mmCIF file of C-alpha atoms in Angstrom:
data_model
loop_
_atom_site.group_PDB
_atom_site.id
_atom_site.type_symbol
_atom_site.label_atom_id
_atom_site.label_comp_id
_atom_site.label_asym_id
_atom_site.label_seq_id
_atom_site.Cartn_x
_atom_site.Cartn_y
_atom_site.Cartn_z
ATOM 1 C CA UNK A 1 -11.022 -22.390 146.551
ATOM 2 C CA UNK A 2 -14.892 -22.620 147.057
ATOM 3 C CA UNK A 3 -16.702 -23.068 144.703
ATOM 4 C CA UNK A 4 -18.997 -20.292 142.460
ATOM 5 C CA UNK A 5 -22.339 -20.107 142.456
ATOM 6 C CA UNK A 6 -24.126 -18.801 139.568
ATOM 7 C CA UNK A 7 -27.390 -17.690 139.638
ATOM 8 C CA UNK A 8 -29.899 -18.125 136.916
ATOM 9 C CA UNK A 9 -31.410 -14.840 136.193
ATOM 10 C CA UNK A 10 -33.811 -15.900 132.870
ATOM 11 C CA UNK A 11 -36.983 -15.730 135.618
ATOM 12 C CA UNK A 12 -37.398 -12.124 136.574
ATOM 13 C CA UNK A 13 -39.562 -11.766 139.887
ATOM 14 C CA UNK A 14 -43.069 -9.869 138.211
ATOM 15 C CA UNK A 15 -43.119 -7.196 141.059
ATOM 16 C CA UNK A 16 -39.173 -6.929 140.536
ATOM 17 C CA UNK A 17 -39.465 -6.232 136.984
ATOM 18 C CA UNK A 18 -42.346 -4.094 137.492
ATOM 19 C CA UNK A 19 -40.006 -2.002 140.286
ATOM 20 C CA UNK A 20 -37.328 -1.894 137.804
ATOM 21 C CA UNK A 21 -38.943 -0.508 135.398
ATOM 22 C CA UNK A 22 -41.124 2.305 137.903
ATOM 23 C CA UNK A 23 -37.574 3.376 139.120
ATOM 24 C CA UNK A 24 -35.910 3.215 135.385
ATOM 25 C CA UNK A 25 -39.139 5.809 134.305
ATOM 26 C CA UNK A 26 -38.200 8.146 138.000
ATOM 27 C CA UNK A 27 -34.663 7.945 136.558
ATOM 28 C CA UNK A 28 -33.272 5.597 138.698
ATOM 29 C CA UNK A 29 -31.800 2.233 137.905
ATOM 30 C CA UNK A 30 -32.091 -1.278 139.825
ATOM 31 C CA UNK A 31 -27.572 -1.274 139.290
ATOM 32 C CA UNK A 32 -27.981 2.510 141.152
ATOM 33 C CA UNK A 33 -30.971 1.557 143.730
ATOM 34 C CA UNK A 34 -28.083 -2.085 144.724
ATOM 35 C CA UNK A 35 -25.135 0.129 144.850
ATOM 36 C CA UNK A 36 -27.244 2.204 147.714
ATOM 37 C CA UNK A 37 -28.461 -1.206 149.182
ATOM 38 C CA UNK A 38 -24.961 -2.253 149.385
ATOM 39 C CA UNK A 39 -22.028 0.444 149.084
ATOM 40 C CA UNK A 40 -18.823 -1.133 147.818
ATOM 41 C CA UNK A 41 -16.152 0.985 150.674
ATOM 42 C CA UNK A 42 -12.335 1.169 149.089
ATOM 43 C CA UNK A 43 -10.784 1.782 152.361
ATOM 44 C CA UNK A 44 -7.828 3.359 150.620
ATOM 45 C CA UNK A 45 -9.461 6.216 149.380
ATOM 46 C CA UNK A 46 -11.467 7.360 151.982
ATOM 47 C CA UNK A 47 -12.759 10.547 152.148
ATOM 48 C CA UNK A 48 -14.961 13.205 154.064
ATOM 49 C CA UNK A 49 -18.522 12.255 153.007
ATOM 50 C CA UNK A 50 -20.021 15.033 150.786
ATOM 51 C CA UNK A 51 -23.475 16.729 151.002
ATOM 52 C CA UNK A 52 -23.871 14.786 147.986
ATOM 53 C CA UNK A 53 -23.335 11.280 149.296
ATOM 54 C CA UNK A 54 -25.869 12.099 152.325
ATOM 55 C CA UNK A 55 -29.039 13.445 150.316
ATOM 56 C CA UNK A 56 -28.738 11.562 147.600
ATOM 57 C CA UNK A 57 -29.104 7.202 148.580
ATOM 58 C CA UNK A 58 -31.992 9.143 150.846
ATOM 59 C CA UNK A 59 -33.694 10.547 147.908
ATOM 60 C CA UNK A 60 -33.098 7.127 146.272
ATOM 61 C CA UNK A 61 -34.434 5.501 149.665
ATOM 62 C CA UNK A 62 -37.368 7.265 149.288
ATOM 63 C CA UNK A 63 -38.166 6.903 145.855
ATOM 64 C CA UNK A 64 -38.274 3.270 146.437
ATOM 65 C CA UNK A 65 -40.839 3.681 149.096
ATOM 66 C CA UNK A 66 -43.111 5.297 146.736
ATOM 67 C CA UNK A 67 -42.485 2.691 144.098
ATOM 68 C CA UNK A 68 -43.238 -0.109 146.203
ATOM 69 C CA UNK A 69 -46.063 1.949 147.717
ATOM 70 C CA UNK A 70 -47.939 1.899 144.352
ATOM 71 C CA UNK A 71 -46.765 -1.740 143.077
ATOM 72 C CA UNK A 72 -48.292 -2.693 146.300
ATOM 73 C CA UNK A 73 -51.366 -1.634 145.530
ATOM 74 C CA UNK A 74 -50.922 -1.431 141.965
ATOM 75 C CA UNK A 75 -51.510 2.063 140.970
ATOM 76 C CA UNK A 76 -51.076 3.381 137.784
ATOM 77 C CA UNK A 77 -47.991 6.276 137.924
ATOM 78 C CA UNK A 78 -49.434 9.442 137.713
ATOM 79 C CA UNK A 79 -49.334 12.631 139.630
ATOM 80 C CA UNK A 80 -52.100 12.571 141.669
ATOM 81 C CA UNK A 81 -50.980 8.957 142.887
ATOM 82 C CA UNK A 82 -46.992 9.773 142.412
ATOM 83 C CA UNK A 83 -48.288 12.425 145.639
ATOM 84 C CA UNK A 84 -50.471 10.197 147.547
ATOM 85 C CA UNK A 85 -47.826 7.926 148.009
ATOM 86 C CA UNK A 86 -45.004 10.625 148.734
ATOM 87 C CA UNK A 87 -47.485 12.091 151.444
ATOM 88 C CA UNK A 88 -47.933 8.167 153.206
ATOM 89 C CA UNK A 89 -44.585 7.570 152.984
ATOM 90 C CA UNK A 90 -43.390 10.156 154.689
ATOM 91 C CA UNK A 91 -46.287 10.582 157.438
ATOM 92 C CA UNK A 92 -48.121 13.685 155.695
ATOM 93 C CA UNK A 93 -51.380 12.686 156.128
ATOM 94 C CA UNK A 94 -51.632 10.487 158.649
ATOM 95 C CA UNK A 95 -55.551 10.224 158.583
ATOM 96 C CA UNK A 96 -54.993 8.997 154.996
ATOM 97 C CA UNK A 97 -52.519 6.472 155.637
ATOM 98 C CA UNK A 98 -54.829 5.434 158.843
ATOM 99 C CA UNK A 99 -57.517 4.678 156.616
ATOM 100 C CA UNK A 100 -55.175 3.145 153.976
ATOM 101 C CA UNK A 101 -54.289 0.667 156.800
ATOM 102 C CA UNK A 102 -56.980 0.106 157.754
ATOM 103 C CA UNK A 103 -58.514 -0.798 154.751
ATOM 104 C CA UNK A 104 -55.659 -3.260 153.625
ATOM 105 C CA UNK A 105 -56.089 -4.847 156.594
ATOM 106 C CA UNK A 106 -60.299 -6.116 155.945
ATOM 107 C CA UNK A 107 -59.151 -6.671 152.235
ATOM 108 C CA UNK A 108 -60.093 -4.443 150.573
ATOM 109 C CA UNK A 109 -58.468 -2.776 147.683
ATOM 110 C CA UNK A 110 -56.889 0.396 147.943
ATOM 111 C CA UNK A 111 -58.358 1.652 143.923
ATOM 112 C CA UNK A 112 -57.698 5.516 142.482
ATOM 113 C CA UNK A 113 -61.334 6.174 143.078
ATOM 114 C CA UNK A 114 -61.339 5.330 147.007
ATOM 115 C CA UNK A 115 -58.429 7.491 147.605
ATOM 116 C CA UNK A 116 -59.952 10.433 145.433
ATOM 117 C CA UNK A 117 -63.237 10.307 147.975
ATOM 118 C CA UNK A 118 -61.397 10.145 150.764
ATOM 119 C CA UNK A 119 -58.977 12.656 149.875
ATOM 120 C CA UNK A 120 -61.470 14.777 149.043
ATOM 121 C CA UNK A 121 -63.700 14.238 152.695
ATOM 122 C CA UNK A 122 -60.640 14.713 154.186
ATOM 123 C CA UNK A 123 -60.244 18.028 152.853
ATOM 124 C CA UNK A 124 -63.926 18.842 152.996
ATOM 125 C CA UNK A 125 -63.204 18.095 156.762
ATOM 126 C CA UNK A 126 -60.516 20.431 157.547
ATOM 127 C CA UNK A 127 -62.170 22.614 155.526
ATOM 128 C CA UNK A 128 -65.534 22.908 157.509
ATOM 129 C CA UNK A 129 -63.259 22.234 160.875
ATOM 130 C CA UNK A 130 -60.921 25.441 159.593
ATOM 131 C CA UNK A 131 -64.971 27.594 159.259
ATOM 132 C CA UNK A 132 -66.632 26.152 162.485
ATOM 133 C CA UNK A 133 -63.562 27.405 164.174
ATOM 134 C CA UNK A 134 -63.983 31.263 162.688
ATOM 135 C CA UNK A 135 -67.336 31.319 163.401
ATOM 136 C CA UNK A 136 -66.786 29.962 167.317
ATOM 137 C CA UNK A 137 -64.097 32.819 167.334
ATOM 138 C CA UNK A 138 -67.158 35.399 165.500
ATOM 139 C CA UNK A 139 -70.092 33.880 167.476
ATOM 140 C CA UNK A 140 -67.420 34.727 171.223
ATOM 141 C CA UNK A 141 -66.956 38.417 169.600
ATOM 142 C CA UNK A 142 -70.696 39.033 168.429
ATOM 143 C CA UNK A 143 -71.547 37.870 172.335
ATOM 144 C CA UNK A 144 -68.833 40.057 173.116
ATOM 145 C CA UNK A 145 -69.948 43.115 171.583
ATOM 146 C CA UNK A 146 -73.797 42.486 172.503
ATOM 147 C CA UNK A 147 -72.705 42.648 176.291
ATOM 148 C CA UNK A 148 -70.618 45.702 175.723
ATOM 149 C CA UNK A 149 -73.144 47.097 173.550
ATOM 150 C CA UNK A 150 -75.411 46.588 175.876
ATOM 151 C CA UNK A 151 -74.557 47.414 178.866
ATOM 152 C CA UNK A 152 -73.208 51.337 176.916
ATOM 153 C CA UNK A 153 -76.440 52.138 175.953
ATOM 154 C CA UNK A 154 -77.748 50.976 179.627
ATOM 155 C CA UNK A 155 -74.890 54.088 180.528
ATOM 156 C CA UNK A 156 -75.991 56.263 178.798
ATOM 157 C CA UNK A 157 -79.735 55.740 179.149
ATOM 158 C CA UNK A 158 -78.951 56.700 182.889
ATOM 159 C CA UNK A 159 -77.119 59.627 181.986
ATOM 160 C CA UNK A 160 -79.269 61.235 179.847
ATOM 161 C CA UNK A 161 -82.229 60.973 182.364
ATOM 162 C CA UNK A 162 -80.381 62.360 185.555
ATOM 163 C CA UNK A 163 -78.492 65.008 182.810
ATOM 164 C CA UNK A 164 -82.568 65.990 181.544
ATOM 165 C CA UNK A 165 -83.575 66.543 185.285
ATOM 166 C CA UNK A 166 -80.076 68.415 186.012
ATOM 167 C CA UNK A 167 -81.418 70.820 182.746
ATOM 168 C CA UNK A 168 -85.269 70.894 184.402
ATOM 169 C CA UNK A 169 -83.972 72.159 187.389
ATOM 170 C CA UNK A 170 -81.512 74.749 185.861
ATOM 171 C CA UNK A 171 -84.466 76.148 184.022
ATOM 172 C CA UNK A 172 -86.096 76.249 187.329
ATOM 173 C CA UNK A 173 -83.990 78.970 188.619
ATOM 174 C CA UNK A 174 -84.847 82.645 187.707
ATOM 175 C CA UNK A 175 -81.835 84.886 188.942
ATOM 176 C CA UNK A 176 -79.160 82.347 188.165
ATOM 177 C CA UNK A 177 -78.243 85.046 185.135
ATOM 178 C CA UNK A 178 -76.370 84.514 182.573
ATOM 179 C CA UNK A 179 -73.671 81.653 183.741
ATOM 180 C CA UNK A 180 -76.835 79.254 184.609
ATOM 181 C CA UNK A 181 -78.315 79.937 181.045
ATOM 182 C CA UNK A 182 -74.741 79.506 178.914
ATOM 183 C CA UNK A 183 -75.162 76.323 181.603
ATOM 184 C CA UNK A 184 -78.446 74.725 180.362
ATOM 185 C CA UNK A 185 -77.718 75.752 176.898
ATOM 186 C CA UNK A 186 -74.457 73.208 177.239
ATOM 187 C CA UNK A 187 -76.425 70.514 178.942
ATOM 188 C CA UNK A 188 -79.088 70.225 176.165
ATOM 189 C CA UNK A 189 -76.441 70.110 173.707
ATOM 190 C CA UNK A 190 -74.909 66.859 175.779
ATOM 191 C CA UNK A 191 -78.478 65.115 176.001
ATOM 192 C CA UNK A 192 -78.758 65.676 172.130
ATOM 193 C CA UNK A 193 -75.122 63.508 171.775
ATOM 194 C CA UNK A 194 -76.028 61.371 174.259
ATOM 195 C CA UNK A 195 -79.046 60.195 172.351
ATOM 196 C CA UNK A 196 -77.675 60.232 169.106
ATOM 197 C CA UNK A 197 -75.538 57.737 170.594
ATOM 198 C CA UNK A 198 -78.065 56.033 171.789
ATOM 199 C CA UNK A 199 -79.705 56.035 168.863
ATOM 200 C CA UNK A 200 -76.359 54.250 167.157
ATOM 201 C CA UNK A 201 -75.776 51.749 170.067
ATOM 202 C CA UNK A 202 -79.161 50.254 168.800
ATOM 203 C CA UNK A 203 -78.163 50.552 165.172
ATOM 204 C CA UNK A 204 -75.333 48.265 166.189
ATOM 205 C CA UNK A 205 -77.097 45.941 168.613
ATOM 206 C CA UNK A 206 -79.730 45.293 165.726
ATOM 207 C CA UNK A 207 -77.105 44.589 162.828
ATOM 208 C CA UNK A 208 -75.204 42.082 165.467
ATOM 209 C CA UNK A 209 -78.576 40.691 165.711
ATOM 210 C CA UNK A 210 -78.474 39.955 162.503
ATOM 211 C CA UNK A 211 -75.143 38.730 161.892
ATOM 212 C CA UNK A 212 -75.674 36.392 164.542
ATOM 213 C CA UNK A 213 -78.780 34.795 162.609
ATOM 214 C CA UNK A 214 -76.756 34.888 159.758
ATOM 215 C CA UNK A 215 -74.242 33.003 161.799
ATOM 216 C CA UNK A 216 -76.915 30.224 162.566
ATOM 217 C CA UNK A 217 -77.318 30.023 159.018
ATOM 218 C CA UNK A 218 -74.514 29.268 158.234
ATOM 219 C CA UNK A 219 -73.649 26.406 160.975
ATOM 220 C CA UNK A 220 -76.609 25.099 160.145
ATOM 221 C CA UNK A 221 -75.254 24.710 156.281
ATOM 222 C CA UNK A 222 -71.761 24.159 157.294
ATOM 223 C CA UNK A 223 -73.690 21.016 158.772
ATOM 224 C CA UNK A 224 -75.933 19.660 156.113
ATOM 225 C CA UNK A 225 -75.409 17.996 153.158
ATOM 226 C CA UNK A 226 -76.963 19.846 150.746
ATOM 227 C CA UNK A 227 -78.220 17.159 148.954
ATOM 228 C CA UNK A 228 -80.360 15.157 150.873
ATOM 229 C CA UNK A 229 -80.521 17.761 153.518
ATOM 230 C CA UNK A 230 -79.589 15.138 156.409
ATOM 231 C CA UNK A 231 -76.747 16.141 158.742
ATOM 232 C CA UNK A 232 -73.249 15.823 157.446
ATOM 233 C CA UNK A 233 -70.584 13.517 157.936
ATOM 234 C CA UNK A 234 -68.885 16.381 160.371
ATOM 235 C CA UNK A 235 -72.517 16.831 162.807
ATOM 236 C CA UNK A 236 -72.315 13.201 162.577
ATOM 237 C CA UNK A 237 -68.852 13.242 164.941
ATOM 238 C CA UNK A 238 -70.350 15.645 166.729
ATOM 239 C CA UNK A 239 -73.475 14.088 167.291
ATOM 240 C CA UNK A 240 -71.768 10.612 167.828
ATOM 241 C CA UNK A 241 -69.846 12.559 171.070
ATOM 242 C CA UNK A 242 -72.577 14.424 172.479
ATOM 243 C CA UNK A 243 -75.102 10.732 172.739
ATOM 244 C CA UNK A 244 -72.029 8.803 173.681
ATOM 245 C CA UNK A 245 -72.141 11.262 176.959
ATOM 246 C CA UNK A 246 -75.416 11.457 177.739
ATOM 247 C CA UNK A 247 -75.403 6.944 176.737
ATOM 248 C CA UNK A 248 -72.666 6.417 179.352
ATOM 249 C CA UNK A 249 -74.177 8.881 182.129
ATOM 250 C CA UNK A 250 -78.042 7.316 181.938
ATOM 251 C CA UNK A 251 -76.510 3.976 181.522
ATOM 252 C CA UNK A 252 -78.413 3.543 178.114
ATOM 253 C CA UNK A 253 -77.497 1.401 175.337
ATOM 254 C CA UNK A 254 -76.068 3.096 171.523
ATOM 255 C CA UNK A 255 -76.280 1.348 168.958
ATOM 256 C CA UNK A 256 -74.210 2.591 165.756
ATOM 257 C CA UNK A 257 -75.016 1.374 162.254
ATOM 258 C CA UNK A 258 -73.660 2.238 158.595
ATOM 259 C CA UNK A 259 -75.816 1.497 155.123
ATOM 260 C CA UNK A 260 -74.711 1.402 151.881
ATOM 261 C CA UNK A 261 -77.019 1.597 148.747
ATOM 262 C CA UNK A 262 -76.451 -1.774 146.874
ATOM 263 C CA UNK A 263 -75.160 -1.513 143.445
ATOM 264 C CA UNK A 264 -74.913 2.094 142.972
ATOM 265 C CA UNK A 265 -72.866 2.729 140.426
ATOM 266 C CA UNK A 266 -74.565 0.444 138.453
ATOM 267 C CA UNK A 267 -77.388 2.943 138.907
ATOM 268 C CA UNK A 268 -75.197 6.313 137.801
ATOM 269 C CA UNK A 269 -73.734 4.240 135.104
ATOM 270 C CA UNK A 270 -76.946 3.560 133.501
ATOM 271 C CA UNK A 271 -79.611 6.084 134.679
ATOM 272 C CA UNK A 272 -77.151 8.789 135.199
ATOM 273 C CA UNK A 273 -75.804 10.821 138.327
ATOM 274 C CA UNK A 274 -78.799 13.147 138.079
ATOM 275 C CA UNK A 275 -80.877 9.762 138.489
ATOM 276 C CA UNK A 276 -78.704 8.680 140.912
ATOM 277 C CA UNK A 277 -78.994 11.520 142.821
ATOM 278 C CA UNK A 278 -82.670 10.754 143.248
ATOM 279 C CA UNK A 279 -81.928 7.553 144.532
ATOM 280 C CA UNK A 280 -79.850 9.159 147.215
ATOM 281 C CA UNK A 281 -82.941 11.514 148.344
ATOM 282 C CA UNK A 282 -85.535 8.778 148.111
ATOM 283 C CA UNK A 283 -83.350 6.471 150.414
ATOM 284 C CA UNK A 284 -82.536 9.500 152.794
ATOM 285 C CA UNK A 285 -86.021 10.328 153.230
ATOM 286 C CA UNK A 286 -86.903 6.472 154.370
ATOM 287 C CA UNK A 287 -84.169 6.749 157.004
ATOM 288 C CA UNK A 288 -85.218 9.701 157.807
ATOM 289 C CA UNK A 289 -88.646 8.681 159.398
ATOM 290 C CA UNK A 290 -87.030 6.445 161.595
ATOM 291 C CA UNK A 291 -85.165 9.052 163.125
ATOM 292 C CA UNK A 292 -86.612 10.890 166.000
ATOM 293 C CA UNK A 293 -84.617 12.787 169.194
ATOM 294 C CA UNK A 294 -82.704 9.355 170.476
ATOM 295 C CA UNK A 295 -82.503 7.666 166.715
ATOM 296 C CA UNK A 296 -80.101 10.496 164.374
ATOM 297 C CA UNK A 297 -79.500 10.079 160.394
ATOM 298 C CA UNK A 298 -76.847 11.706 159.496
ATOM 299 C CA UNK A 299 -75.160 11.098 155.176
ATOM 300 C CA UNK A 300 -71.911 9.446 155.639
ATOM 301 C CA UNK A 301 -70.371 10.150 152.431
ATOM 302 C CA UNK A 302 -71.470 8.809 149.155
ATOM 303 C CA UNK A 303 -73.878 6.305 148.910
ATOM 304 C CA UNK A 304 -73.346 5.614 152.410
ATOM 305 C CA UNK A 305 -75.675 7.003 155.590
ATOM 306 C CA UNK A 306 -74.311 6.573 159.154
ATOM 307 C CA UNK A 307 -77.287 6.351 162.540
ATOM 308 C CA UNK A 308 -77.218 6.258 165.696
ATOM 309 C CA UNK A 309 -79.339 4.586 168.110
ATOM 310 C CA UNK A 310 -79.539 5.944 171.726
ATOM 311 C CA UNK A 311 -82.258 4.238 174.361
ATOM 312 C CA UNK A 312 -82.999 0.868 171.782
ATOM 313 C CA UNK A 313 -81.016 -2.160 172.271
ATOM 314 C CA UNK A 314 -78.959 -3.259 169.275
ATOM 315 C CA UNK A 315 -81.462 -6.179 168.656
ATOM 316 C CA UNK A 316 -84.564 -3.319 168.679
ATOM 317 C CA UNK A 317 -82.301 -1.058 167.067
ATOM 318 C CA UNK A 318 -81.646 -4.218 164.041
ATOM 319 C CA UNK A 319 -85.386 -4.153 163.757
ATOM 320 C CA UNK A 320 -85.892 -0.491 163.333
ATOM 321 C CA UNK A 321 -82.978 -0.006 160.465
ATOM 322 C CA UNK A 322 -84.585 -3.651 159.274
ATOM 323 C CA UNK A 323 -87.778 -2.505 158.415
ATOM 324 C CA UNK A 324 -86.790 1.020 156.532
ATOM 325 C CA UNK A 325 -84.348 -2.029 154.353
ATOM 326 C CA UNK A 326 -88.048 -3.625 153.710
ATOM 327 C CA UNK A 327 -89.366 -0.130 152.887
ATOM 328 C CA UNK A 328 -87.371 0.203 150.515
ATOM 329 C CA UNK A 329 -86.674 -3.134 148.701
ATOM 330 C CA UNK A 330 -91.005 -3.338 148.245
ATOM 331 C CA UNK A 331 -90.593 0.362 146.150
ATOM 332 C CA UNK A 332 -90.131 0.213 142.636
ATOM 333 C CA UNK A 333 -88.988 3.502 141.394
ATOM 334 C CA UNK A 334 -89.020 4.494 137.796
ATOM 335 C CA UNK A 335 -86.925 7.370 135.987
ATOM 336 C CA UNK A 336 -89.163 9.702 134.750
ATOM 337 C CA UNK A 337 -86.755 11.534 131.971
ATOM 338 C CA UNK A 338 -86.932 7.893 130.099
ATOM 339 C CA UNK A 339 -89.515 6.391 131.857
ATOM 340 C CA UNK A 340 -87.403 3.192 132.515
ATOM 341 C CA UNK A 341 -87.503 1.428 135.379
ATOM 342 C CA UNK A 342 -84.586 1.660 138.004
ATOM 343 C CA UNK A 343 -85.656 -2.428 139.262
ATOM 344 C CA UNK A 344 -85.390 -3.149 142.788
ATOM 345 C CA UNK A 345 -82.988 -0.585 145.336
ATOM 346 C CA UNK A 346 -82.127 -2.541 148.196
ATOM 347 C CA UNK A 347 -78.958 -1.673 151.039
ATOM 348 C CA UNK A 348 -77.023 -3.079 153.432
ATOM 349 C CA UNK A 349 -76.329 -1.996 156.562
ATOM 350 C CA UNK A 350 -73.726 -3.646 159.465
ATOM 351 C CA UNK A 351 -75.086 -2.485 163.594
ATOM 352 C CA UNK A 352 -72.700 -2.528 165.848
ATOM 353 C CA UNK A 353 -72.886 -2.023 170.104
ATOM 354 C CA UNK A 354 -70.449 1.112 171.049
ATOM 355 C CA UNK A 355 -70.614 -0.152 174.364
ATOM 356 C CA UNK A 356 -69.441 -3.881 173.442
ATOM 357 C CA UNK A 357 -65.881 -1.732 172.170
ATOM 358 C CA UNK A 358 -62.964 0.083 174.295
ATOM 359 C CA UNK A 359 -63.375 2.818 171.543
ATOM 360 C CA UNK A 360 -65.617 4.646 169.504
ATOM 361 C CA UNK A 361 -63.363 4.067 167.330
ATOM 362 C CA UNK A 362 -63.440 -0.003 167.071
ATOM 363 C CA UNK A 363 -67.483 0.547 167.146
ATOM 364 C CA UNK A 364 -67.242 2.805 164.054
ATOM 365 C CA UNK A 365 -64.666 -0.058 162.454
ATOM 366 C CA UNK A 366 -67.055 -2.910 163.343
ATOM 367 C CA UNK A 367 -69.948 -1.407 162.059
ATOM 368 C CA UNK A 368 -67.833 -0.678 158.573
ATOM 369 C CA UNK A 369 -66.950 -4.472 159.003
ATOM 370 C CA UNK A 370 -70.142 -5.327 159.413
ATOM 371 C CA UNK A 371 -71.747 -3.636 156.018
ATOM 372 C CA UNK A 372 -68.262 -5.390 154.460
ATOM 373 C CA UNK A 373 -69.603 -8.549 155.532
ATOM 374 C CA UNK A 374 -73.125 -7.711 154.504
ATOM 375 C CA UNK A 375 -72.151 -6.480 150.861
ATOM 376 C CA UNK A 376 -70.338 -9.920 150.330
ATOM 377 C CA UNK A 377 -73.292 -12.034 151.974
ATOM 378 C CA UNK A 378 -75.306 -11.695 149.522
ATOM 379 C CA UNK A 379 -76.679 -7.860 149.929
ATOM 380 C CA UNK A 380 -80.244 -6.617 150.631
ATOM 381 C CA UNK A 381 -79.927 -6.933 154.519
ATOM 382 C CA UNK A 382 -78.811 -5.544 158.025
ATOM 383 C CA UNK A 383 -76.276 -7.467 160.015
ATOM 384 C CA UNK A 384 -75.599 -6.962 163.685
ATOM 385 C CA UNK A 385 -71.464 -7.011 164.485
ATOM 386 C CA UNK A 386 -70.575 -10.111 166.579
ATOM 387 C CA UNK A 387 -74.305 -11.800 165.812
ATOM 388 C CA UNK A 388 -76.144 -13.759 163.050
ATOM 389 C CA UNK A 389 -79.003 -11.575 162.139
ATOM 390 C CA UNK A 390 -82.134 -12.288 164.698
ATOM 391 C CA UNK A 391 -85.493 -13.025 163.384
ATOM 392 C CA UNK A 392 -87.973 -10.800 161.762
ATOM 393 C CA UNK A 393 -90.438 -8.773 164.384
ATOM 394 C CA UNK A 394 -92.252 -6.019 164.264
ATOM 395 C CA UNK A 395 -90.410 -2.927 164.783
ATOM 396 C CA UNK A 396 -90.010 -1.259 167.755
#
């Protein structure tokens, strides 16, 4: 007879204990989950599976995956986190899932605050994309309407001129009789109606022009960050695609950078969010001064900015961005509401050579990881992906 091995259950695995409590909170016991993992089949009592036999184990597996997600990322159990976990394990939000994977691989924690910020950005992008699609369709309709009214306006104008000539000719015939007189009267009525149509078409064209101007303004607002006045993340993505194509065609270098204000949470906690917004504006104004037709600055979200450098080598891009960093670091800002100094305001950044990576996404990831490295190696510095910081020189 084989010996019986007894397992010591006095020291429970902490992760398993957390899982057990969470499963109990969700209405599942570990016993139920275990019985689903290793089912006991009674061959003598075999019966055809019922619907419940199919969906209940699947539901338990799904709840188990949700529980694992929350435990792995040390997230509280609440409706918000349960919804996020469900979307991730079911593939309902692939973009969020990819961002979580990238953040985990880079060693950064997946916190509730970060998840909420990312979700707001994703939802904002979806809304902006929908708005952009609607505006594009409306713009196409306006163009078509404008062409149609222009054509109709031209046709009615030509028709009216020809009709007037015929009326003038008819009035010259003194012996034409009553029939000719009636025809002339009818023609005059038609001319009057034609002029009315021309007037209405002209008004329609003016309204279409006004609507087009409003549409252009709406598109500008949709692409602009309301706080800093800089282009927003969606506009930056569009600019990046355009500049990438132009730089590749011209054989020019292209670099992308991420910039993040150091200890920004401390500023908000100490001075309030209104003062934090003022600091964001100051940094945005400083960065905007280095921009030109081939250097584009955008607010990427929160206290993070994105910068695109075309026709500059990565080293020259580093020097230009580092000059902006020094300008900010040398300033001493004061909270006008309380006369309390903000202290030294600094930012960190990471720059990547776009063409050193196989895809645009890889370059963005490299810049983000380099920014993260700058934060963890002292802050208030700009690092170049794959390089040591070059010696400080005059900005080119």
